[in-house]
Amino acid sequence: MTAPVCPKCDSKEATKSGVINERQRFRCKSCGYHYTVAKVGREVNPYYVVKALQLYIEGVSYREIERLLGVSHVSVMNWVKKYGVKAPRQTDYHPTYKILNQKELAEFFQKPENLKSAGLVVTELGDKYMMIRWERFRAG
């Protein structure tokens, strides 16, 4: 096993220096800095983190985000907490959404009646598009 590059001085000269939390620790021979190697394969693509946070801000529930993106709702909760994201309090409106392909999205925007009454956001979701619309709660 070759020692990884030092994160402080970019030196490739390091020696093993124990194990912490089941991860090998190294000591840089150039600057004396101790470091461990980052876990491999545990990090989620930042695209999904950003999309999850966007959907959360739009009022989509944790479980719905889980179903849409395929990431754990617990991960989404942790990202919300980690990045300090706060969704605005919603009382009169609630979001509804549709997942559309490119053709369906183009057809939707060609109908003038679909463009009336604001409150519409379209975001890319992989190879599809998510359209989020806000509807006023009806008192009744």
PDB file of N, CA, C and O in Angstrom, residues 38-73:
ATOM      1  N   ALA A  38      -9.493   9.481   3.272  1.00  0.00           N
ATOM      2  CA  ALA A  38     -10.951   9.619   3.237  1.00  0.00           C
ATOM      3  C   ALA A  38     -11.591   8.285   2.861  1.00  0.00           C
ATOM      4  O   ALA A  38     -11.011   7.498   2.125  1.00  0.00           O
ATOM      5  N   LYS A  39     -12.786   8.053   3.371  1.00  0.00           N
ATOM      6  CA  LYS A  39     -13.517   6.839   3.035  1.00  0.00           C
ATOM      7  C   LYS A  39     -13.816   6.840   1.540  1.00  0.00           C
ATOM      8  O   LYS A  39     -14.094   7.880   0.958  1.00  0.00           O
ATOM      9  N   VAL A  40     -13.809   5.665   0.951  1.00  0.00           N
ATOM     10  CA  VAL A  40     -14.074   5.548  -0.477  1.00  0.00           C
ATOM     11  C   VAL A  40     -15.501   5.046  -0.689  1.00  0.00           C
ATOM     12  O   VAL A  40     -15.953   4.147   0.000  1.00  0.00           O
ATOM     13  N   GLY A  41     -16.207   5.650  -1.615  1.00  0.00           N
ATOM     14  CA  GLY A  41     -17.511   5.165  -2.009  1.00  0.00           C
ATOM     15  C   GLY A  41     -18.659   5.515  -1.080  1.00  0.00           C
ATOM     16  O   GLY A  41     -19.743   5.001  -1.223  1.00  0.00           O
ATOM     17  N   ARG A  42     -18.461   6.386  -0.114  1.00  0.00           N
ATOM     18  CA  ARG A  42     -19.516   6.703   0.829  1.00  0.00           C
ATOM     19  C   ARG A  42     -20.137   8.068   0.569  1.00  0.00           C
ATOM     20  O   ARG A  42     -21.130   8.413   1.170  1.00  0.00           O
ATOM     21  N   GLU A  43     -19.555   8.834  -0.298  1.00  0.00           N
ATOM     22  CA  GLU A  43     -20.027  10.194  -0.517  1.00  0.00           C
ATOM     23  C   GLU A  43     -21.057  10.232  -1.645  1.00  0.00           C
ATOM     24  O   GLU A  43     -20.910   9.589  -2.671  1.00  0.00           O
ATOM     25  N   VAL A  44     -22.098  10.995  -1.433  1.00  0.00           N
ATOM     26  CA  VAL A  44     -23.160  11.133  -2.432  1.00  0.00           C
ATOM     27  C   VAL A  44     -22.774  12.246  -3.397  1.00  0.00           C
ATOM     28  O   VAL A  44     -22.209  13.264  -3.002  1.00  0.00           O
ATOM     29  N   ASN A  45     -23.107  12.050  -4.651  1.00  0.00           N
ATOM     30  CA  ASN A  45     -22.843  13.052  -5.682  1.00  0.00           C
ATOM     31  C   ASN A  45     -23.484  14.388  -5.258  1.00  0.00           C
ATOM     32  O   ASN A  45     -24.664  14.419  -4.895  1.00  0.00           O
ATOM     33  N   PRO A  46     -22.726  15.492  -5.289  1.00  0.00           N
ATOM     34  CA  PRO A  46     -23.263  16.795  -4.876  1.00  0.00           C
ATOM     35  C   PRO A  46     -24.533  17.207  -5.635  1.00  0.00           C
ATOM     36  O   PRO A  46     -25.348  17.959  -5.120  1.00  0.00           O
ATOM     37  N   TYR A  47     -24.726  16.703  -6.840  1.00  0.00           N
ATOM     38  CA  TYR A  47     -25.942  16.987  -7.609  1.00  0.00           C
ATOM     39  C   TYR A  47     -27.175  16.616  -6.799  1.00  0.00           C
ATOM     40  O   TYR A  47     -28.145  17.371  -6.726  1.00  0.00           O
ATOM     41  N   TYR A  48     -27.148  15.439  -6.171  1.00  0.00           N
ATOM     42  CA  TYR A  48     -28.302  14.964  -5.408  1.00  0.00           C
ATOM     43  C   TYR A  48     -28.506  15.769  -4.134  1.00  0.00           C
ATOM     44  O   TYR A  48     -29.634  15.992  -3.710  1.00  0.00           O
ATOM     45  N   VAL A  49     -27.414  16.215  -3.538  1.00  0.00           N
ATOM     46  CA  VAL A  49     -27.525  17.046  -2.336  1.00  0.00           C
ATOM     47  C   VAL A  49     -28.219  18.359  -2.690  1.00  0.00           C
ATOM     48  O   VAL A  49     -29.180  18.773  -2.027  1.00  0.00           O
ATOM     49  N   VAL A  50     -27.770  19.002  -3.758  1.00  0.00           N
ATOM     50  CA  VAL A  50     -28.354  20.278  -4.186  1.00  0.00           C
ATOM     51  C   VAL A  50     -29.819  20.098  -4.564  1.00  0.00           C
ATOM     52  O   VAL A  50     -30.680  20.880  -4.148  1.00  0.00           O
ATOM     53  N   LYS A  51     -30.130  19.049  -5.337  1.00  0.00           N
ATOM     54  CA  LYS A  51     -31.517  18.802  -5.741  1.00  0.00           C
ATOM     55  C   LYS A  51     -32.397  18.550  -4.525  1.00  0.00           C
ATOM     56  O   LYS A  51     -33.510  19.053  -4.429  1.00  0.00           O
ATOM     57  N   ALA A  52     -31.897  17.751  -3.573  1.00  0.00           N
ATOM     58  CA  ALA A  52     -32.675  17.456  -2.370  1.00  0.00           C
ATOM     59  C   ALA A  52     -32.961  18.734  -1.589  1.00  0.00           C
ATOM     60  O   ALA A  52     -34.093  18.954  -1.132  1.00  0.00           O
ATOM     61  N   LEU A  53     -31.977  19.601  -1.462  1.00  0.00           N
ATOM     62  CA  LEU A  53     -32.175  20.849  -0.725  1.00  0.00           C
ATOM     63  C   LEU A  53     -33.136  21.773  -1.474  1.00  0.00           C
ATOM     64  O   LEU A  53     -33.974  22.437  -0.855  1.00  0.00           O
ATOM     65  N   GLN A  54     -33.045  21.811  -2.797  1.00  0.00           N
ATOM     66  CA  GLN A  54     -33.982  22.621  -3.584  1.00  0.00           C
ATOM     67  C   GLN A  54     -35.410  22.140  -3.370  1.00  0.00           C
ATOM     68  O   GLN A  54     -36.323  22.942  -3.159  1.00  0.00           O
ATOM     69  N   LEU A  55     -35.595  20.830  -3.440  1.00  0.00           N
ATOM     70  CA  LEU A  55     -36.940  20.270  -3.271  1.00  0.00           C
ATOM     71  C   LEU A  55     -37.469  20.530  -1.866  1.00  0.00           C
ATOM     72  O   LEU A  55     -38.647  20.845  -1.681  1.00  0.00           O
ATOM     73  N   TYR A  56     -36.586  20.440  -0.879  1.00  0.00           N
ATOM     74  CA  TYR A  56     -36.991  20.716   0.502  1.00  0.00           C
ATOM     75  C   TYR A  56     -37.482  22.161   0.636  1.00  0.00           C
ATOM     76  O   TYR A  56     -38.525  22.425   1.229  1.00  0.00           O
ATOM     77  N   ILE A  57     -36.740  23.089   0.050  1.00  0.00           N
ATOM     78  CA  ILE A  57     -37.123  24.502   0.112  1.00  0.00           C
ATOM     79  C   ILE A  57     -38.458  24.724  -0.601  1.00  0.00           C
ATOM     80  O   ILE A  57     -39.264  25.551  -0.191  1.00  0.00           O
ATOM     81  N   GLU A  58     -38.710  23.951  -1.653  1.00  0.00           N
ATOM     82  CA  GLU A  58     -39.966  24.088  -2.390  1.00  0.00           C
ATOM     83  C   GLU A  58     -41.149  23.476  -1.638  1.00  0.00           C
ATOM     84  O   GLU A  58     -42.285  23.579  -2.080  1.00  0.00           O
ATOM     85  N   GLY A  59     -40.882  22.826  -0.518  1.00  0.00           N
ATOM     86  CA  GLY A  59     -41.970  22.288   0.292  1.00  0.00           C
ATOM     87  C   GLY A  59     -42.239  20.806   0.109  1.00  0.00           C
ATOM     88  O   GLY A  59     -43.222  20.282   0.621  1.00  0.00           O
ATOM     89  N   VAL A  60     -41.367  20.114  -0.614  1.00  0.00           N
ATOM     90  CA  VAL A  60     -41.538  18.678  -0.801  1.00  0.00           C
ATOM     91  C   VAL A  60     -41.058  17.965   0.463  1.00  0.00           C
ATOM     92  O   VAL A  60     -40.027  18.318   1.025  1.00  0.00           O
ATOM     93  N   SER A  61     -41.809  16.957   0.915  1.00  0.00           N
ATOM     94  CA  SER A  61     -41.479  16.262   2.165  1.00  0.00           C
ATOM     95  C   SER A  61     -40.223  15.404   2.015  1.00  0.00           C
ATOM     96  O   SER A  61     -39.829  15.033   0.906  1.00  0.00           O
ATOM     97  N   TYR A  62     -39.617  15.061   3.163  1.00  0.00           N
ATOM     98  CA  TYR A  62     -38.421  14.216   3.161  1.00  0.00           C
ATOM     99  C   TYR A  62     -38.680  12.886   2.452  1.00  0.00           C
ATOM    100  O   TYR A  62     -37.866  12.418   1.660  1.00  0.00           O
ATOM    101  N   ARG A  63     -39.812  12.269   2.742  1.00  0.00           N
ATOM    102  CA  ARG A  63     -40.130  10.959   2.146  1.00  0.00           C
ATOM    103  C   ARG A  63     -40.360  11.072   0.640  1.00  0.00           C
ATOM    104  O   ARG A  63     -39.977  10.186  -0.121  1.00  0.00           O
ATOM    105  N   GLU A  64     -40.977  12.173   0.206  1.00  0.00           N
ATOM    106  CA  GLU A  64     -41.171  12.376  -1.232  1.00  0.00           C
ATOM    107  C   GLU A  64     -39.830  12.578  -1.924  1.00  0.00           C
ATOM    108  O   GLU A  64     -39.604  12.064  -3.019  1.00  0.00           O
ATOM    109  N   ILE A  65     -38.931  13.329  -1.287  1.00  0.00           N
ATOM    110  CA  ILE A  65     -37.593  13.531  -1.856  1.00  0.00           C
ATOM    111  C   ILE A  65     -36.890  12.181  -1.973  1.00  0.00           C
ATOM    112  O   ILE A  65     -36.238  11.891  -2.974  1.00  0.00           O
ATOM    113  N   GLU A  66     -37.050  11.345  -0.959  1.00  0.00           N
ATOM    114  CA  GLU A  66     -36.464  10.001  -0.985  1.00  0.00           C
ATOM    115  C   GLU A  66     -36.972   9.223  -2.194  1.00  0.00           C
ATOM    116  O   GLU A  66     -36.195   8.603  -2.925  1.00  0.00           O
ATOM    117  N   ARG A  67     -38.278   9.257  -2.429  1.00  0.00           N
ATOM    118  CA  ARG A  67     -38.864   8.534  -3.563  1.00  0.00           C
ATOM    119  C   ARG A  67     -38.400   9.106  -4.903  1.00  0.00           C
ATOM    120  O   ARG A  67     -38.137   8.363  -5.845  1.00  0.00           O
ATOM    121  N   LEU A  68     -38.292  10.430  -4.977  1.00  0.00           N
ATOM    122  CA  LEU A  68     -37.916  11.072  -6.239  1.00  0.00           C
ATOM    123  C   LEU A  68     -36.452  10.869  -6.600  1.00  0.00           C
ATOM    124  O   LEU A  68     -36.114  10.591  -7.747  1.00  0.00           O
ATOM    125  N   LEU A  69     -35.565  11.048  -5.618  1.00  0.00           N
ATOM    126  CA  LEU A  69     -34.128  11.026  -5.897  1.00  0.00           C
ATOM    127  C   LEU A  69     -33.455   9.693  -5.599  1.00  0.00           C
ATOM    128  O   LEU A  69     -32.335   9.459  -6.020  1.00  0.00           O
ATOM    129  N   GLY A  70     -34.117   8.854  -4.802  1.00  0.00           N
ATOM    130  CA  GLY A  70     -33.504   7.574  -4.456  1.00  0.00           C
ATOM    131  C   GLY A  70     -32.435   7.676  -3.386  1.00  0.00           C
ATOM    132  O   GLY A  70     -31.566   6.822  -3.294  1.00  0.00           O
ATOM    133  N   VAL A  71     -32.472   8.743  -2.591  1.00  0.00           N
ATOM    134  CA  VAL A  71     -31.553   8.869  -1.456  1.00  0.00           C
ATOM    135  C   VAL A  71     -32.379   8.806  -0.180  1.00  0.00           C
ATOM    136  O   VAL A  71     -33.543   9.184  -0.162  1.00  0.00           O
ATOM    137  N   SER A  72     -31.774   8.338   0.875  1.00  0.00           N
ATOM    138  CA  SER A  72     -32.473   8.164   2.133  1.00  0.00           C
ATOM    139  C   SER A  72     -33.033   9.481   2.662  1.00  0.00           C
ATOM    140  O   SER A  72     -32.377  10.520   2.593  1.00  0.00           O
ATOM    141  N   HIS A  73     -34.245   9.425   3.224  1.00  0.00           N
ATOM    142  CA  HIS A  73     -34.826  10.633   3.818  1.00  0.00           C
ATOM    143  C   HIS A  73     -33.994  11.091   5.012  1.00  0.00           C
ATOM    144  O   HIS A  73     -33.932  12.277   5.312  1.00  0.00           O
TER     145      HIS A  73
END
